[in-house]
Amino acid sequence: MKISADQPSGLTALDRPNSYIGRSVPRPNLARLTAGRGQYVSDVVLPRLVHVAFVRSPHAHARIKNIETAQAKKAPGVVAVVTGAELTKVITPWVGVLTHLKGLKSAPQHAIAIERACWQGEAVCAVVARTRAQAEDACALIQIEYEPLPAVADAETALDAATPVIHPELGDNLTFERTLNVGDADKGFAEADAVVETTFVFGRHTGVTNEPRSIVADWNPGEQRLTVYQGTQAPHMTQNLFAKHLGLEERQVRVLTKDVGGSFGIKVHIYADEMATVALAKLLRRPVKFVADRFESFSTDIHARDHRVKAKIGVKNEGTITAFAIDDLTGIGPYSVYPRTSGIEANQVVSLVGGSYTCPNYRAHARVVFQNKNVMCQYRAVGHPIATAVTEGLVELAAAKIGMDAAEIRRKNLFPDDTYPATSAAGLKFEKLSHHACLDKILAMMDYKKLRAEQRQLRARGIHRGIGLASFIEVTNPSAAFYGVGGARISSQDGATVRLDATGAVFVHSGVTEQGQGAESVLAQCVATAFGVPIERVRVVTGDTDNTPYGGGTWASRATGIGGEAAWQAGKALRANVLAAAAPILQANPEALDIRAGIVVDADTGRERMGLDEVARIVYFRPDTLSPGLQAEFVATRHYVPRAWPFAFTNGVQASYLDVDIKTGAVKLLRHWCVEDCGTVINPQLVDEQIRGGIVQGIGAALFEHCLYDEAGQLLNGNMMDYLVPMACEMPDIDIDHMVSPTADSELGAKGAGEAGTAGAPACVMNAINDALRPLGAAPITAMPITPERVLEALRK
């Protein structure tokens, strides 16, 4: 490692001076400060923010034989060049496992690779410089000698005896395996009048957030404290991880997360380059900044959905589904992602397949294998799009096999709306869902019978139009059953602190974070309504581990259902406190008073008695005038965690209407519908736009998005030119409506809605395409993305 002239060198953690950034280092240590050019310096001032860039492996798998950094150390602006081995003196490696996922295993992962690079894009050396451009220029001067190793790039052969084991100490390339047998699937298939078998293939893709991952870490040696500004969904989680692996107490780490430009699950994990950045800040004792460029985003942001699912359904001629069976194979990267692990997605697929239906016979087998590709983990609607596409694809294929209408086979098999509480074959517990009401509503919205008639007429004119349906369920409001039981310090509860200031304004501090989904608006709404003030008088503070209650952050559609409930309860508690203080001032009973529009009023008549600003003035500045013994408390904190149910399930139905050009294979989306039941809808506009955004991402998975790798593990389209994302001009009008089945586990009754659109969209688009091509005798398309080439191939078959 090379240290520049303005950086202290050779100091241990014990004898480093307690100086702040920008202050002079005390003179007693000057003799030990080198200028990097053999000169001593008379005074040293730690410089401003510096930037880190990483040299990343061009190989999917290679041994690192030598790193030559001499030229890079001499480059303009360079502050330090740090290898993985040098960084281990500051930060420890990690292993991404959860104890409740039995048998899940992974190898230790370092912030910077040490002996081997295990995927194309893994960081092998860091350069810290005054500007990002200088750091990148110096990266180009580093010479690394690699010994290429065989790459494991095909999940199908990852467990073969002839395939190299990526981590020999683990014994094989199997990360995680789960088997589930419920009822008697073999008997169910034997009793079926028709059995449909097919293989579903899902293309690996990623989140493509507007704002890339970014982090600034600042170690203050005087306070022995690390401050991190990070675009993350879970600041308390990353606070724990930074402290744990830097050898600090959590109280020594502060994480701040302001408005984040989109996350979709991409930013709910910890990344090796982020760990390296905080370690460099502690090592160099100055603020260090890292912002992933778009190429780095494609090669290091987690990927998801890389699954091959062999699936089977049995059905009676009258439409009763007798059995489901799946065999899921998913290839992740060379490591299980920390701390949420790369086993959750396959685990979710096993749990969710067939979940909307009453069929009691279900057999599932899932295997997760290591590959020399970018790491793979949770992305918006983890596992749901795969499970829904498999389930709903099988249901429509079964309907076609027995000649039954796609809507009617669902009506025959979906859980009836009057049978709750209920339990799925996989053991999922449902409090209250509305499958049939949602199906009835969406068929009326789209005028299903009219569309079918129109479809028949257009086919006679050579226009191939398809209608696709997809029922779905969505896991929201997760309890500790998701991560806490597995040993991860990821909170399932959330808290809110609500405060009335001396001017009558209300401040809310919440553990959830704003990722662009409108969480702060919902929190303000909950508090304003519970407390009794206009929403414009509520200020929301999120994303600061020093100043917000401990919470899980934003993931799994939990911000409203859990964070909103905590805010609601805190607002009610503060309202009671304020009325208790106002009552003696107004010579009234607290029960006879209310707060409306920011004014204390008589509850029965609405007569205005006193503004909150005046109540606050008296309490804060003239407490001597209050009744003896009265201590007004104008701060209230409440926490909430779901207890009655492990999850609050959302459900719904989506439908797609589209044209397929059989000459070019192009798909034109005409209309999309979604009816969703997320319990109490707090903010209709935000909910609808969350669902629309999710649908667009689901359409992207169905038709466009795919991280393409060659047989050597090289990512072929890691840029915005070659990686296709859905564009506005390609999107149809999307109509949204709701049913309302509130959860009784909270006063608000709100469930999550952030992932419903993504869960169901790929399935109904796939079903609509197959519906359009079925009269032509085309082979069913069950591989995504459904490109024009795949459409033409199906027609040829």
PDB file of N, CA, C and O in Angstrom, residues 534-576:
ATOM      1  N   PRO A 534     -53.117  19.356   9.671  1.00  0.00           N
ATOM      2  CA  PRO A 534     -52.958  19.281   8.225  1.00  0.00           C
ATOM      3  C   PRO A 534     -51.617  18.625   7.889  1.00  0.00           C
ATOM      4  O   PRO A 534     -50.614  18.810   8.589  1.00  0.00           O
ATOM      5  N   ILE A 535     -51.578  17.896   6.802  1.00  0.00           N
ATOM      6  CA  ILE A 535     -50.388  17.132   6.458  1.00  0.00           C
ATOM      7  C   ILE A 535     -49.187  18.037   6.200  1.00  0.00           C
ATOM      8  O   ILE A 535     -48.041  17.653   6.453  1.00  0.00           O
ATOM      9  N   GLU A 536     -49.435  19.277   5.771  1.00  0.00           N
ATOM     10  CA  GLU A 536     -48.314  20.178   5.496  1.00  0.00           C
ATOM     11  C   GLU A 536     -47.594  20.618   6.771  1.00  0.00           C
ATOM     12  O   GLU A 536     -46.495  21.174   6.711  1.00  0.00           O
ATOM     13  N   ARG A 537     -48.172  20.346   7.927  1.00  0.00           N
ATOM     14  CA  ARG A 537     -47.516  20.703   9.189  1.00  0.00           C
ATOM     15  C   ARG A 537     -46.684  19.547   9.754  1.00  0.00           C
ATOM     16  O   ARG A 537     -46.137  19.640  10.842  1.00  0.00           O
ATOM     17  N   VAL A 538     -46.586  18.464   8.987  1.00  0.00           N
ATOM     18  CA  VAL A 538     -45.846  17.283   9.447  1.00  0.00           C
ATOM     19  C   VAL A 538     -44.539  17.177   8.671  1.00  0.00           C
ATOM     20  O   VAL A 538     -44.530  17.186   7.440  1.00  0.00           O
ATOM     21  N   ARG A 539     -43.453  17.092   9.378  1.00  0.00           N
ATOM     22  CA  ARG A 539     -42.124  16.918   8.791  1.00  0.00           C
ATOM     23  C   ARG A 539     -41.643  15.506   9.112  1.00  0.00           C
ATOM     24  O   ARG A 539     -41.663  15.086  10.261  1.00  0.00           O
ATOM     25  N   VAL A 540     -41.224  14.765   8.086  1.00  0.00           N
ATOM     26  CA  VAL A 540     -40.801  13.374   8.254  1.00  0.00           C
ATOM     27  C   VAL A 540     -39.288  13.281   8.148  1.00  0.00           C
ATOM     28  O   VAL A 540     -38.686  13.821   7.209  1.00  0.00           O
ATOM     29  N   VAL A 541     -38.676  12.593   9.089  1.00  0.00           N
ATOM     30  CA  VAL A 541     -37.234  12.359   9.097  1.00  0.00           C
ATOM     31  C   VAL A 541     -36.999  10.854   9.043  1.00  0.00           C
ATOM     32  O   VAL A 541     -37.492  10.113   9.903  1.00  0.00           O
ATOM     33  N   THR A 542     -36.271  10.400   8.043  1.00  0.00           N
ATOM     34  CA  THR A 542     -35.955   8.979   7.917  1.00  0.00           C
ATOM     35  C   THR A 542     -34.474   8.827   7.599  1.00  0.00           C
ATOM     36  O   THR A 542     -33.775   9.780   7.274  1.00  0.00           O
ATOM     37  N   GLY A 543     -33.997   7.598   7.694  1.00  0.00           N
ATOM     38  CA  GLY A 543     -32.669   7.278   7.220  1.00  0.00           C
ATOM     39  C   GLY A 543     -31.537   7.874   8.027  1.00  0.00           C
ATOM     40  O   GLY A 543     -30.594   8.417   7.455  1.00  0.00           O
ATOM     41  N   ASP A 544     -31.567   7.759   9.337  1.00  0.00           N
ATOM     42  CA  ASP A 544     -30.478   8.253  10.176  1.00  0.00           C
ATOM     43  C   ASP A 544     -30.435   7.389  11.425  1.00  0.00           C
ATOM     44  O   ASP A 544     -31.290   7.499  12.312  1.00  0.00           O
ATOM     45  N   THR A 545     -29.439   6.541  11.526  1.00  0.00           N
ATOM     46  CA  THR A 545     -29.393   5.607  12.651  1.00  0.00           C
ATOM     47  C   THR A 545     -29.167   6.306  13.980  1.00  0.00           C
ATOM     48  O   THR A 545     -29.419   5.717  15.037  1.00  0.00           O
ATOM     49  N   ASP A 546     -28.691   7.536  13.972  1.00  0.00           N
ATOM     50  CA  ASP A 546     -28.537   8.296  15.217  1.00  0.00           C
ATOM     51  C   ASP A 546     -29.849   8.907  15.696  1.00  0.00           C
ATOM     52  O   ASP A 546     -29.988   9.230  16.883  1.00  0.00           O
ATOM     53  N   ASN A 547     -30.794   9.100  14.791  1.00  0.00           N
ATOM     54  CA  ASN A 547     -31.964   9.911  15.123  1.00  0.00           C
ATOM     55  C   ASN A 547     -33.308   9.285  14.782  1.00  0.00           C
ATOM     56  O   ASN A 547     -34.332   9.951  14.905  1.00  0.00           O
ATOM     57  N   THR A 548     -33.324   8.044  14.390  1.00  0.00           N
ATOM     58  CA  THR A 548     -34.600   7.374  14.116  1.00  0.00           C
ATOM     59  C   THR A 548     -34.679   6.107  14.949  1.00  0.00           C
ATOM     60  O   THR A 548     -33.658   5.496  15.273  1.00  0.00           O
ATOM     61  N   PRO A 549     -35.877   5.685  15.319  1.00  0.00           N
ATOM     62  CA  PRO A 549     -36.010   4.435  16.069  1.00  0.00           C
ATOM     63  C   PRO A 549     -35.468   3.256  15.263  1.00  0.00           C
ATOM     64  O   PRO A 549     -35.490   3.269  14.021  1.00  0.00           O
ATOM     65  N   TYR A 550     -34.999   2.247  15.971  1.00  0.00           N
ATOM     66  CA  TYR A 550     -34.434   1.079  15.299  1.00  0.00           C
ATOM     67  C   TYR A 550     -35.518   0.406  14.467  1.00  0.00           C
ATOM     68  O   TYR A 550     -36.623   0.147  14.943  1.00  0.00           O
ATOM     69  N   GLY A 551     -35.184   0.132  13.206  1.00  0.00           N
ATOM     70  CA  GLY A 551     -36.179  -0.469  12.326  1.00  0.00           C
ATOM     71  C   GLY A 551     -35.558  -1.220  11.185  1.00  0.00           C
ATOM     72  O   GLY A 551     -34.350  -1.179  10.956  1.00  0.00           O
ATOM     73  N   GLY A 552     -36.399  -1.931  10.459  1.00  0.00           N
ATOM     74  CA  GLY A 552     -35.932  -2.786   9.375  1.00  0.00           C
ATOM     75  C   GLY A 552     -35.688  -2.062   8.072  1.00  0.00           C
ATOM     76  O   GLY A 552     -35.024  -2.588   7.189  1.00  0.00           O
ATOM     77  N   GLY A 553     -36.250  -0.852   7.918  1.00  0.00           N
ATOM     78  CA  GLY A 553     -36.075  -0.134   6.661  1.00  0.00           C
ATOM     79  C   GLY A 553     -37.179  -0.473   5.679  1.00  0.00           C
ATOM     80  O   GLY A 553     -38.321  -0.744   6.061  1.00  0.00           O
ATOM     81  N   THR A 554     -36.826  -0.471   4.404  1.00  0.00           N
ATOM     82  CA  THR A 554     -37.816  -0.640   3.341  1.00  0.00           C
ATOM     83  C   THR A 554     -37.477  -1.873   2.517  1.00  0.00           C
ATOM     84  O   THR A 554     -36.468  -1.894   1.817  1.00  0.00           O
ATOM     85  N   TRP A 555     -38.300  -2.894   2.597  1.00  0.00           N
ATOM     86  CA  TRP A 555     -38.184  -4.106   1.784  1.00  0.00           C
ATOM     87  C   TRP A 555     -39.435  -4.954   2.026  1.00  0.00           C
ATOM     88  O   TRP A 555     -40.146  -4.762   3.003  1.00  0.00           O
ATOM     89  N   ALA A 556     -39.714  -5.857   1.103  1.00  0.00           N
ATOM     90  CA  ALA A 556     -40.850  -6.779   1.242  1.00  0.00           C
ATOM     91  C   ALA A 556     -42.164  -6.050   1.494  1.00  0.00           C
ATOM     92  O   ALA A 556     -43.015  -6.533   2.236  1.00  0.00           O
ATOM     93  N   SER A 557     -42.338  -4.896   0.862  1.00  0.00           N
ATOM     94  CA  SER A 557     -43.611  -4.163   0.936  1.00  0.00           C
ATOM     95  C   SER A 557     -44.066  -3.988   2.386  1.00  0.00           C
ATOM     96  O   SER A 557     -45.197  -4.295   2.751  1.00  0.00           O
ATOM     97  N   ARG A 558     -43.150  -3.452   3.232  1.00  0.00           N
ATOM     98  CA  ARG A 558     -43.412  -3.351   4.662  1.00  0.00           C
ATOM     99  C   ARG A 558     -43.541  -1.922   5.159  1.00  0.00           C
ATOM    100  O   ARG A 558     -43.929  -1.706   6.312  1.00  0.00           O
ATOM    101  N   ALA A 559     -43.217  -0.921   4.330  1.00  0.00           N
ATOM    102  CA  ALA A 559     -43.114   0.450   4.830  1.00  0.00           C
ATOM    103  C   ALA A 559     -44.445   0.956   5.372  1.00  0.00           C
ATOM    104  O   ALA A 559     -44.495   1.552   6.453  1.00  0.00           O
ATOM    105  N   THR A 560     -45.531   0.737   4.653  1.00  0.00           N
ATOM    106  CA  THR A 560     -46.838   1.216   5.113  1.00  0.00           C
ATOM    107  C   THR A 560     -47.419   0.305   6.177  1.00  0.00           C
ATOM    108  O   THR A 560     -47.873   0.751   7.234  1.00  0.00           O
ATOM    109  N   GLY A 561     -47.414  -0.996   5.903  1.00  0.00           N
ATOM    110  CA  GLY A 561     -48.052  -1.940   6.816  1.00  0.00           C
ATOM    111  C   GLY A 561     -47.411  -1.973   8.187  1.00  0.00           C
ATOM    112  O   GLY A 561     -48.095  -2.168   9.199  1.00  0.00           O
ATOM    113  N   ILE A 562     -46.078  -1.816   8.268  1.00  0.00           N
ATOM    114  CA  ILE A 562     -45.382  -1.871   9.549  1.00  0.00           C
ATOM    115  C   ILE A 562     -44.971  -0.471  10.001  1.00  0.00           C
ATOM    116  O   ILE A 562     -45.320  -0.031  11.097  1.00  0.00           O
ATOM    117  N   GLY A 563     -44.216   0.253   9.157  1.00  0.00           N
ATOM    118  CA  GLY A 563     -43.807   1.605   9.511  1.00  0.00           C
ATOM    119  C   GLY A 563     -44.982   2.554   9.653  1.00  0.00           C
ATOM    120  O   GLY A 563     -45.002   3.410  10.543  1.00  0.00           O
ATOM    121  N   GLY A 564     -45.966   2.414   8.777  1.00  0.00           N
ATOM    122  CA  GLY A 564     -47.153   3.276   8.851  1.00  0.00           C
ATOM    123  C   GLY A 564     -47.961   3.024  10.102  1.00  0.00           C
ATOM    124  O   GLY A 564     -48.495   3.962  10.715  1.00  0.00           O
ATOM    125  N   GLU A 565     -48.055   1.756  10.510  1.00  0.00           N
ATOM    126  CA  GLU A 565     -48.796   1.433  11.735  1.00  0.00           C
ATOM    127  C   GLU A 565     -48.101   2.020  12.957  1.00  0.00           C
ATOM    128  O   GLU A 565     -48.753   2.556  13.862  1.00  0.00           O
ATOM    129  N   ALA A 566     -46.762   1.938  12.988  1.00  0.00           N
ATOM    130  CA  ALA A 566     -46.022   2.531  14.105  1.00  0.00           C
ATOM    131  C   ALA A 566     -46.253   4.040  14.159  1.00  0.00           C
ATOM    132  O   ALA A 566     -46.432   4.622  15.240  1.00  0.00           O
ATOM    133  N   ALA A 567     -46.239   4.694  13.002  1.00  0.00           N
ATOM    134  CA  ALA A 567     -46.481   6.132  12.948  1.00  0.00           C
ATOM    135  C   ALA A 567     -47.900   6.471  13.399  1.00  0.00           C
ATOM    136  O   ALA A 567     -48.129   7.462  14.119  1.00  0.00           O
ATOM    137  N   TRP A 568     -48.854   5.673  12.984  1.00  0.00           N
ATOM    138  CA  TRP A 568     -50.243   5.870  13.393  1.00  0.00           C
ATOM    139  C   TRP A 568     -50.385   5.792  14.914  1.00  0.00           C
ATOM    140  O   TRP A 568     -50.997   6.656  15.550  1.00  0.00           O
ATOM    141  N   GLN A 569     -49.782   4.764  15.496  1.00  0.00           N
ATOM    142  CA  GLN A 569     -49.873   4.586  16.944  1.00  0.00           C
ATOM    143  C   GLN A 569     -49.155   5.707  17.694  1.00  0.00           C
ATOM    144  O   GLN A 569     -49.639   6.190  18.736  1.00  0.00           O
ATOM    145  N   ALA A 570     -48.002   6.134  17.178  1.00  0.00           N
ATOM    146  CA  ALA A 570     -47.275   7.240  17.826  1.00  0.00           C
ATOM    147  C   ALA A 570     -48.070   8.533  17.740  1.00  0.00           C
ATOM    148  O   ALA A 570     -48.102   9.330  18.691  1.00  0.00           O
ATOM    149  N   GLY A 571     -48.711   8.773  16.600  1.00  0.00           N
ATOM    150  CA  GLY A 571     -49.546   9.964  16.453  1.00  0.00           C
ATOM    151  C   GLY A 571     -50.705   9.975  17.427  1.00  0.00           C
ATOM    152  O   GLY A 571     -51.030  11.016  18.032  1.00  0.00           O
ATOM    153  N   LYS A 572     -51.331   8.825  17.619  1.00  0.00           N
ATOM    154  CA  LYS A 572     -52.431   8.727  18.593  1.00  0.00           C
ATOM    155  C   LYS A 572     -51.926   8.987  20.006  1.00  0.00           C
ATOM    156  O   LYS A 572     -52.582   9.676  20.800  1.00  0.00           O
ATOM    157  N   ALA A 573     -50.761   8.425  20.320  1.00  0.00           N
ATOM    158  CA  ALA A 573     -50.215   8.610  21.671  1.00  0.00           C
ATOM    159  C   ALA A 573     -49.881  10.076  21.933  1.00  0.00           C
ATOM    160  O   ALA A 573     -50.155  10.603  23.030  1.00  0.00           O
ATOM    161  N   LEU A 574     -49.303  10.745  20.963  1.00  0.00           N
ATOM    162  CA  LEU A 574     -48.983  12.162  21.141  1.00  0.00           C
ATOM    163  C   LEU A 574     -50.256  12.991  21.275  1.00  0.00           C
ATOM    164  O   LEU A 574     -50.313  13.934  22.080  1.00  0.00           O
ATOM    165  N   ARG A 575     -51.266  12.636  20.528  1.00  0.00           N
ATOM    166  CA  ARG A 575     -52.543  13.349  20.619  1.00  0.00           C
ATOM    167  C   ARG A 575     -53.106  13.253  22.046  1.00  0.00           C
ATOM    168  O   ARG A 575     -53.559  14.263  22.618  1.00  0.00           O
ATOM    169  N   ALA A 576     -53.040  12.058  22.623  1.00  0.00           N
ATOM    170  CA  ALA A 576     -53.523  11.890  24.001  1.00  0.00           C
ATOM    171  C   ALA A 576     -52.694  12.723  24.973  1.00  0.00           C
ATOM    172  O   ALA A 576     -53.236  13.347  25.908  1.00  0.00           O
TER     173      ALA A 576
END
